[in-house]
């Protein structure tokens, strides 16, 4: 990654590692910007807000720095009546407030400690995902922590939401799923002690209405889940803490290719013993696209993390673990099928050609059969996305793609925004940030979802770089409690 370090000053020095220098370097200001330069035209029938979460450390780190460290900052683009307002705000977590009071970083990072350490406390930074629920945005963290409720328009932090949590671990997974038809939010938690996992449901009023323990064979480090109309799909991955490192108070992962990846299908409000486990070929899985039911089968489409191979074709466990830890992604669009009647399983690669990850889709289809997803082409060397791609999740076909230059561009996670009176699943727009490192230009780009290959219909230029981050979402006006009338 050294080729990118010189592009932007390293605000805290190079001794903290490359994941906080160059284009990864944080920005120091919060802004509200409107009347920005626009090339093309912002659509009149585009209404709602695009939110993207990511790490943006405010103070110099203690020790080395990892992508998953750094105070959470949300960047937003609010569209209405052919205009856009950009905002960025730090999430005022408990850790952010402690740092603010001290005037320095008082926490240790992922590479220096473990989640529950008392000697070297780790900050629950809520910097990983953001999703709309119960009228507000919910920000979450990679290692499962307290969710934070954020106003999606002003980006002010409303409050922490411990009432979403219960049970052994008292954390909420980085990735949760919201069924927009019922308003239910499904989540899981994972922890090093038995039973190692729990599963919960929060209703549309923000009340925890279901929570059960899920027993796993051991410590696991899963990341995402799936939901359908009637079921949730929990993951048991062959990735876990290195025992010696854990005893020494360090976060280090192991990948064990002798273990399958397992998916547990549980009724949405099912008891612990109602879960059914299905085994598939050994791999890791960061992100699910969508899941649904077809007759007796539960179908899940995801980005399968392809294990690294040795020269003899066997899995290189050590290199795979390192790739997972440093987000050097090599992923393929994959389909998993689980027959609840017969117990039969089937998996197949939908598209072997493209290394794609960080999927977005029409979120109103969460849990039901969907055809399209919008993903980013991944630079396998680092956390950098080089282009936008529309893929058919039924056939695996790459239907369209776009890049302003794969050697120079840094894209964000794309999300689909339906037109105000959408007539089809892909009748709308795709929103994405793009930093062009060749001409040092930051844009917010709007694409016609049915015509990605023609390029952006609107390019909104921002005066400052948006650092690389993690996940995004789209919230429609009907999902926003504070949407201005």
Coordinates of C-alpha atoms in Angstrom, one line a residue:
X1 CA 0.0 0.0 0.0
X2 CA 3.0 2.3 0.1
X3 CA 2.2 3.8 -3.3
X4 CA -0.7 5.7 -1.7
X5 CA 1.0 7.0 1.4
X6 CA 2.4 10.1 -0.2
X7 CA -0.9 11.2 -1.7
X8 CA -2.2 12.8 1.5
X9 CA -0.3 13.9 4.5
X10 CA -0.1 11.4 7.4
X11 CA -1.7 13.5 10.1
X12 CA -0.4 11.3 13.0
X13 CA 2.9 10.1 11.4
X14 CA 3.7 6.9 9.6
X15 CA 4.5 4.9 12.8
X16 CA 0.8 3.9 13.2
X17 CA 0.8 2.0 9.9
X18 CA -0.5 2.5 6.3
X19 CA -4.2 2.2 7.3
X20 CA -4.3 5.8 8.5
X21 CA -2.2 7.5 5.9
X22 CA -2.6 8.5 2.3
X23 CA -6.2 8.5 1.1
X24 CA -7.1 6.6 4.4
X25 CA -6.1 9.7 6.4
X26 CA -9.0 11.2 8.4
X27 CA -10.5 14.6 7.9
X28 CA -10.7 17.1 10.7
X29 CA -14.0 19.0 10.1
X30 CA -17.7 18.6 10.2
X31 CA -19.6 20.4 7.4
X32 CA -23.0 21.1 5.9
X33 CA -22.8 22.0 2.2
X34 CA -25.4 23.0 -0.3
X35 CA -25.5 24.7 -3.7
X36 CA -22.6 22.5 -4.8
X37 CA -21.3 22.4 -8.4
X38 CA -23.3 19.8 -10.4
X39 CA -22.4 18.3 -13.8
X40 CA -25.5 16.9 -15.4
X41 CA -28.8 17.1 -13.5
X42 CA -30.0 15.9 -10.1
X43 CA -33.3 14.0 -10.8
X44 CA -36.4 15.6 -9.5
X45 CA -37.9 12.2 -8.6
X46 CA -35.0 11.4 -6.2
X47 CA -36.1 11.9 -2.6
X48 CA -34.3 10.6 0.5
X49 CA -30.9 10.3 2.1
X50 CA -27.8 8.3 1.3
X51 CA -25.8 7.6 4.5
X52 CA -22.3 6.1 4.6
X53 CA -20.5 5.2 7.8
X54 CA -16.7 4.7 8.3
X55 CA -13.7 5.3 10.6
X56 CA -12.4 8.8 11.1
X57 CA -10.1 9.0 14.1
X58 CA -10.1 12.4 15.8
X59 CA -6.9 12.0 17.9
X60 CA -3.6 10.2 17.4
X61 CA -4.0 6.5 18.0
X62 CA -2.4 4.6 20.8
X63 CA -0.2 2.1 19.0
X64 CA -0.8 0.8 15.6
X65 CA -4.0 1.5 13.7
X66 CA -6.5 -0.8 11.9
X67 CA -9.4 0.0 9.5
X68 CA -11.8 -1.1 12.3
X69 CA -10.4 1.5 14.7
X70 CA -11.3 5.2 14.5
X71 CA -14.3 7.2 15.6
X72 CA -17.4 6.5 13.4
X73 CA -18.3 9.4 11.0
X74 CA -21.3 9.4 8.8
X75 CA -21.3 11.2 5.5
X76 CA -24.7 11.9 4.0
X77 CA -26.4 13.2 0.9
X78 CA -30.0 14.4 1.3
X79 CA -31.9 14.7 -2.0
X80 CA -35.1 16.6 -2.4
X81 CA -36.7 18.6 -5.3
X82 CA -33.7 18.3 -7.6
X83 CA -31.2 19.5 -4.9
X84 CA -28.8 17.9 -2.5
X85 CA -27.3 18.8 0.9
X86 CA -24.1 17.1 2.0
X87 CA -23.3 16.6 5.7
X88 CA -20.7 14.8 7.7
X89 CA -20.7 14.3 11.5
X90 CA -18.9 12.1 14.0
X91 CA -21.1 9.7 16.0
X92 CA -21.0 10.8 19.6
X93 CA -20.4 7.5 21.1
X94 CA -19.5 7.0 24.8
X95 CA -15.9 6.5 23.6
X96 CA -16.0 9.7 21.5
X97 CA -17.2 11.7 24.5
X98 CA -14.4 10.3 26.7
X99 CA -11.8 11.2 24.1
X100 CA -13.3 14.6 23.7
X101 CA -13.2 15.2 27.5
X102 CA -9.5 14.0 27.7
X103 CA -8.4 15.8 24.5
X104 CA -6.7 12.7 23.3
X105 CA -7.3 9.1 22.4
X106 CA -7.8 7.1 25.6
X107 CA -8.6 3.7 24.0
X108 CA -6.5 1.0 22.3
X109 CA -7.2 -0.4 18.8
X110 CA -8.0 -3.8 17.3
X111 CA -4.3 -4.7 16.7
X112 CA -3.3 -3.9 20.3
X113 CA -6.0 -5.3 22.6
X114 CA -9.2 -7.3 22.8
X115 CA -12.8 -6.2 23.1
X116 CA -13.3 -6.8 26.8
X117 CA -9.9 -5.8 28.1
X118 CA -9.8 -3.7 31.3
X119 CA -6.1 -2.9 31.1
X120 CA -6.2 -1.7 27.5
X121 CA -9.9 -0.7 26.8
X122 CA -11.1 -0.8 23.2
X123 CA -13.4 1.8 21.9
X124 CA -16.9 0.8 20.7
X125 CA -16.8 3.2 17.8
X126 CA -20.0 2.4 15.9
X127 CA -18.1 2.9 12.6
X128 CA -19.1 0.0 10.5
X129 CA -22.7 -0.1 9.3
X130 CA -25.7 2.2 9.2
X131 CA -29.3 1.2 8.5
X132 CA -32.7 2.8 8.7
X133 CA -35.0 1.6 11.5
X134 CA -38.0 3.0 13.4
X135 CA -37.6 6.5 11.8
X136 CA -33.9 6.9 12.5
X137 CA -30.5 5.5 11.4
X138 CA -28.8 2.9 13.5
X139 CA -25.0 2.8 13.5
X140 CA -23.2 -0.4 14.5
X141 CA -19.7 -1.7 15.1
X142 CA -17.6 -4.6 13.6
X143 CA -17.0 -6.4 16.9
X144 CA -20.6 -6.1 18.1
X145 CA -21.3 -3.3 20.5
X146 CA -24.0 -0.8 21.5
X147 CA -26.1 0.5 18.6
X148 CA -26.3 4.3 18.3
X149 CA -29.4 6.1 17.0
X150 CA -28.7 8.9 14.6
X151 CA -31.0 11.5 13.1
X152 CA -30.6 10.7 9.3
X153 CA -31.1 14.4 8.3
X154 CA -29.1 16.4 10.8
X155 CA -26.7 13.5 11.6
X156 CA -26.9 14.4 15.3
X157 CA -26.5 11.5 17.7
X158 CA -29.8 11.0 19.3
X159 CA -28.8 8.4 21.9
X160 CA -27.2 5.0 22.6
X161 CA -29.7 2.2 22.3
X162 CA -28.9 -0.5 25.0
X163 CA -32.6 -1.4 25.0
X164 CA -32.0 -3.2 21.7
X165 CA -29.8 -5.7 23.5
X166 CA -30.2 -8.5 26.0
X167 CA -28.5 -11.8 27.0
X168 CA -25.0 -13.0 27.4
X169 CA -22.9 -10.8 25.2
X170 CA -25.0 -7.5 25.3
X171 CA -23.8 -6.5 21.9
X172 CA -25.4 -6.0 18.4
X173 CA -23.7 -7.4 15.3
X174 CA -22.2 -5.0 12.8
X175 CA -24.8 -6.2 10.3
X176 CA -28.5 -6.3 11.1
X177 CA -31.4 -6.8 8.7
X178 CA -34.6 -4.7 8.6
X179 CA -37.8 -6.1 7.1
X180 CA -39.4 -3.0 5.7
X181 CA -42.8 -4.7 5.4
X182 CA -43.0 -5.4 9.2
X183 CA -40.4 -3.0 10.6
X184 CA -38.7 -5.8 12.4
X185 CA -34.9 -5.6 12.9
X186 CA -33.1 -8.9 13.3
X187 CA -29.6 -9.1 14.8
X188 CA -27.1 -11.4 16.4
X189 CA -24.3 -11.1 19.0
X190 CA -21.2 -13.3 19.4
X191 CA -18.7 -13.7 22.2
X192 CA -15.9 -15.9 23.4
X193 CA -17.8 -17.6 26.2
X194 CA -20.5 -20.3 25.8
X195 CA -23.0 -20.4 24.1
X196 CA -20.9 -18.1 21.8
X197 CA -23.9 -16.5 20.1
X198 CA -27.4 -15.0 20.6
X199 CA -30.2 -13.8 18.3
X200 CA -32.7 -11.1 18.7
X201 CA -35.6 -9.2 17.1
X202 CA -36.4 -5.5 17.7
X203 CA -39.9 -4.4 16.5
X204 CA -40.8 -1.3 14.6
X205 CA -41.2 0.8 17.8
X206 CA -37.6 0.0 18.8
X207 CA -38.6 -2.6 21.5
X208 CA -36.7 -5.8 22.0
X209 CA -39.4 -8.5 21.5
X210 CA -37.4 -11.7 21.1
X211 CA -34.0 -12.9 22.2
X212 CA -32.5 -16.4 22.5
X213 CA -29.1 -18.0 23.0
X214 CA -27.6 -19.9 20.0
X215 CA -25.1 -22.6 21.0
X216 CA -22.0 -22.9 18.8
X217 CA -19.2 -25.5 18.9
X218 CA -16.8 -22.8 20.0
X219 CA -15.6 -19.2 19.7
X220 CA -16.4 -17.8 16.2
X221 CA -16.0 -14.5 14.4
X222 CA -19.0 -14.2 12.0
X223 CA -19.9 -10.9 10.4
X224 CA -23.3 -10.9 8.6
X225 CA -26.6 -12.8 8.5
X226 CA -29.6 -13.2 6.2
X227 CA -33.4 -12.9 6.6
X228 CA -36.4 -14.1 4.7
X229 CA -40.1 -13.5 5.2
X230 CA -40.3 -16.2 7.9
X231 CA -36.7 -17.1 8.8
X232 CA -33.3 -15.7 9.9
X233 CA -30.0 -17.2 8.7
X234 CA -27.2 -17.2 11.2
X235 CA -23.6 -18.0 10.3
X236 CA -21.1 -20.3 12.0
X237 CA -17.8 -19.6 10.2
X238 CA -14.4 -21.4 10.4
X239 CA -12.8 -18.3 11.8
X240 CA -12.0 -17.7 15.4
X241 CA -9.6 -16.1 17.9
X242 CA -6.1 -17.4 18.2
X243 CA -6.2 -18.9 21.7
X244 CA -2.6 -17.8 22.7
X245 CA -3.2 -14.3 21.4
X246 CA -6.5 -14.1 23.2
X247 CA -4.9 -15.1 26.5
X248 CA -2.2 -12.5 25.9
X249 CA -4.9 -9.8 25.3
X250 CA -4.4 -9.5 21.6
X251 CA -6.9 -9.8 18.7
X252 CA -5.7 -12.3 16.2
X253 CA -7.7 -14.6 14.0
X254 CA -7.3 -18.2 12.7
X255 CA -8.9 -19.8 9.7
X256 CA -9.5 -23.6 9.9
X257 CA -10.2 -25.2 6.6
X258 CA -11.1 -28.5 8.2
X259 CA -14.3 -26.9 9.4
X260 CA -17.3 -26.3 7.1
X261 CA -19.1 -23.0 7.0
X262 CA -22.6 -23.6 8.5
X263 CA -25.8 -21.6 8.1
X264 CA -28.4 -21.9 10.8
X265 CA -32.0 -21.3 9.7
X266 CA -34.3 -20.3 12.6
X267 CA -37.9 -19.0 12.5
X268 CA -38.0 -15.3 13.0
X269 CA -39.4 -15.7 16.5
X270 CA -38.1 -19.2 17.0
X271 CA -36.7 -20.8 20.2
X272 CA -33.1 -21.9 20.4
X273 CA -33.8 -25.5 19.6
X274 CA -35.7 -24.7 16.4
X275 CA -32.6 -23.7 14.5
X276 CA -31.5 -26.1 11.7
X277 CA -27.9 -26.2 10.6
X278 CA -26.7 -26.7 7.0
X279 CA -23.0 -27.3 6.0
X280 CA -21.2 -26.0 3.0
X281 CA -17.6 -25.8 1.7
X282 CA -15.1 -24.2 4.0
X283 CA -14.7 -20.4 3.5
X284 CA -15.3 -17.1 5.2
X285 CA -18.2 -14.8 4.4
X286 CA -18.3 -11.1 5.0
X287 CA -21.5 -9.9 3.3
X288 CA -24.8 -11.2 2.3
X289 CA -26.7 -9.6 -0.7
X290 CA -30.2 -10.9 0.0
X291 CA -32.1 -14.1 1.0
X292 CA -35.6 -15.4 0.3
X293 CA -37.8 -18.5 0.3
X294 CA -38.6 -20.7 -2.8
X295 CA -41.0 -23.5 -1.9
X296 CA -39.2 -25.7 0.7
X297 CA -35.8 -24.0 0.1
X298 CA -34.2 -21.0 1.7
X299 CA -31.9 -19.2 -0.7
X300 CA -29.1 -16.9 0.2
X301 CA -27.0 -14.9 -2.2
X302 CA -23.7 -13.6 -0.8
X303 CA -20.1 -12.6 -1.6
X304 CA -18.1 -15.7 -0.8
X305 CA -14.6 -15.0 0.5
X306 CA -12.3 -17.2 -1.6
X307 CA -9.7 -19.0 0.5
X308 CA -6.1 -18.4 -0.6
X309 CA -4.5 -21.5 -2.2
X310 CA -1.0 -23.0 -2.0
X311 CA 0.9 -24.2 -5.1
X312 CA -0.6 -27.7 -4.7
X313 CA -4.1 -26.4 -4.6
X314 CA -4.8 -26.8 -0.9
X315 CA -6.0 -24.0 1.2
X316 CA -3.4 -21.7 2.7
X317 CA -5.0 -21.1 6.1
X318 CA -2.4 -18.6 7.4
X319 CA -2.6 -16.4 4.3
X320 CA -6.4 -16.7 4.2
X321 CA -6.6 -15.5 7.9
X322 CA -4.3 -12.6 7.1
X323 CA -6.3 -11.6 4.1
X324 CA -9.5 -11.6 6.1
X325 CA -7.9 -9.5 8.9
X326 CA -6.6 -6.9 6.5
X327 CA -9.6 -6.8 4.1
X328 CA -7.6 -8.0 1.1
X329 CA -10.8 -9.3 -0.5
X330 CA -11.1 -12.0 -3.1
X331 CA -14.8 -12.6 -3.3
X332 CA -17.3 -14.1 -5.8
X333 CA -21.0 -13.8 -6.1
X334 CA -22.3 -17.1 -4.7
X335 CA -25.7 -18.9 -4.2
X336 CA -26.5 -21.2 -1.2
X337 CA -29.7 -23.3 -1.1
X338 CA -31.0 -25.1 2.0
X339 CA -34.0 -27.4 1.7
X340 CA -36.0 -27.3 5.0
X341 CA -38.0 -30.4 4.1
X342 CA -35.2 -32.8 2.9
X343 CA -32.1 -31.3 4.5
X344 CA -30.4 -31.1 1.1
X345 CA -28.0 -28.4 0.3
X346 CA -26.6 -26.9 -2.9
X347 CA -24.1 -24.1 -3.5
X348 CA -22.8 -22.7 -6.7
X349 CA -20.7 -19.8 -8.0
X350 CA -22.9 -17.3 -9.8
X351 CA -20.0 -15.4 -11.4
X352 CA -16.4 -16.6 -11.3
X353 CA -15.0 -13.6 -13.3
X354 CA -15.5 -10.6 -11.0
X355 CA -14.1 -9.9 -7.6
X356 CA -17.0 -8.0 -6.1
X357 CA -18.1 -7.1 -2.6
X358 CA -19.9 -4.5 -0.4
X359 CA -23.3 -5.1 -2.1
X360 CA -26.3 -2.8 -2.1
X361 CA -29.8 -3.5 -3.5
X362 CA -33.4 -2.3 -3.4
X363 CA -33.8 -2.7 0.4
X364 CA -37.6 -2.8 0.1
X365 CA -37.0 -6.3 -1.2
X366 CA -35.1 -7.5 1.9
X367 CA -36.2 -11.0 2.6
X368 CA -38.0 -11.6 -0.7
X369 CA -36.7 -12.7 -4.1
X370 CA -34.7 -9.9 -5.8
X371 CA -33.0 -9.8 -9.1
X372 CA -30.4 -7.0 -9.0
X373 CA -27.5 -6.0 -6.8
X374 CA -25.0 -3.1 -7.1
X375 CA -21.5 -4.0 -6.0
X376 CA -18.0 -2.6 -6.2
X377 CA -15.0 -4.1 -8.0
X378 CA -12.4 -4.8 -5.3
X379 CA -8.7 -4.1 -5.4
X380 CA -7.4 -7.3 -3.9
X381 CA -4.4 -5.6 -2.4
X382 CA -6.2 -3.3 0.0
X383 CA -9.5 -1.7 1.0
X384 CA -10.1 0.1 -2.3
X385 CA -13.0 -0.2 -4.7
X386 CA -12.3 0.6 -8.3
X387 CA -15.7 0.6 -10.0
X388 CA -19.4 0.1 -9.8
X389 CA -21.1 -3.1 -11.2
X390 CA -24.7 -4.1 -11.5
X391 CA -25.2 -7.9 -11.3
X392 CA -28.1 -10.2 -11.7
X393 CA -28.4 -12.3 -8.5
X394 CA -30.5 -15.0 -10.2
X395 CA -28.2 -15.6 -13.3
X396 CA -24.9 -14.2 -12.1
X397 CA -24.7 -12.0 -15.2
X398 CA -22.7 -8.8 -14.9
X399 CA -25.3 -6.5 -16.6
X400 CA -23.4 -3.2 -16.6
X401 CA -20.4 -1.6 -15.0
X402 CA -18.7 1.8 -14.7
X403 CA -15.5 3.3 -13.5
X404 CA -13.9 6.7 -13.9
X405 CA -10.6 5.0 -13.9
X406 CA -9.8 1.7 -12.0
X407 CA -6.2 2.7 -11.3
X408 CA -7.2 6.1 -9.7
X409 CA -10.7 5.9 -8.3
X410 CA -11.8 5.1 -4.8
X411 CA -15.6 4.3 -4.6
X412 CA -17.9 3.9 -1.6
X413 CA -20.5 1.2 -1.1
X414 CA -23.4 1.9 -3.5
X415 CA -27.1 1.9 -2.6
X416 CA -30.2 1.8 -4.7
X417 CA -32.6 4.7 -4.3
X418 CA -36.1 4.1 -5.8
X419 CA -37.8 6.8 -7.9
X420 CA -40.6 8.6 -6.1
X421 CA -43.1 6.5 -8.1
X422 CA -41.0 3.5 -9.0
X423 CA -42.6 0.9 -11.3
X424 CA -40.0 -1.9 -11.1
X425 CA -37.3 -3.3 -8.8
X426 CA -34.5 -1.4 -10.6
X427 CA -36.6 1.7 -11.4
X428 CA -34.5 4.3 -9.6
X429 CA -30.9 5.5 -9.0
X430 CA -27.6 4.3 -7.5
X431 CA -25.8 6.7 -5.2
X432 CA -22.0 6.4 -4.6
X433 CA -19.1 8.6 -3.5
X434 CA -16.0 8.6 -5.8
X435 CA -12.6 10.1 -5.0
X436 CA -10.4 10.5 -8.1
X437 CA -6.8 10.3 -7.0
X438 CA -5.5 11.4 -10.4
X439 CA -7.1 14.9 -10.4
X440 CA -7.7 15.0 -6.6
X441 CA -11.5 15.5 -7.1
X442 CA -14.2 14.2 -4.7
X443 CA -17.6 13.6 -6.2
X444 CA -21.0 12.3 -5.2
X445 CA -22.3 10.4 -8.3
X446 CA -25.9 9.5 -9.2
X447 CA -26.5 6.8 -11.8
X448 CA -29.7 5.6 -13.5
X449 CA -30.0 2.1 -12.1
X450 CA -31.3 0.8 -15.4
X451 CA -28.4 2.3 -17.4
X452 CA -25.3 2.1 -15.2
X453 CA -23.0 1.7 -18.2
X454 CA -23.8 5.2 -19.5
X455 CA -22.1 6.8 -16.5
X456 CA -23.5 9.2 -13.9
X457 CA -26.5 11.3 -14.7
X458 CA -25.3 13.8 -12.0
X459 CA -21.8 14.5 -10.7
X460 CA -21.8 16.6 -7.5
X461 CA -18.3 17.9 -6.7
X462 CA -17.4 18.3 -3.0
X463 CA -14.6 20.6 -1.8
X464 CA -13.0 17.9 0.4
X465 CA -12.0 14.2 0.2
X466 CA -14.4 11.7 1.7
X467 CA -12.0 9.0 3.3
X468 CA -12.7 5.4 2.5
X469 CA -15.2 3.8 4.8
X470 CA -17.4 0.8 5.2
X471 CA -21.2 0.5 4.7
X472 CA -24.0 2.7 3.5
X473 CA -27.8 2.7 3.2
X474 CA -30.6 4.5 1.5
X475 CA -33.5 5.9 3.6
X476 CA -36.8 6.9 1.8
X477 CA -38.8 9.9 3.2
X478 CA -41.4 7.4 4.5
X479 CA -38.7 5.8 6.7
X480 CA -37.5 9.1 8.2
X481 CA -39.2 10.5 11.4
X482 CA -37.6 14.0 10.8
X483 CA -38.1 14.3 7.0
X484 CA -39.1 17.9 6.3
X485 CA -42.5 18.3 4.8

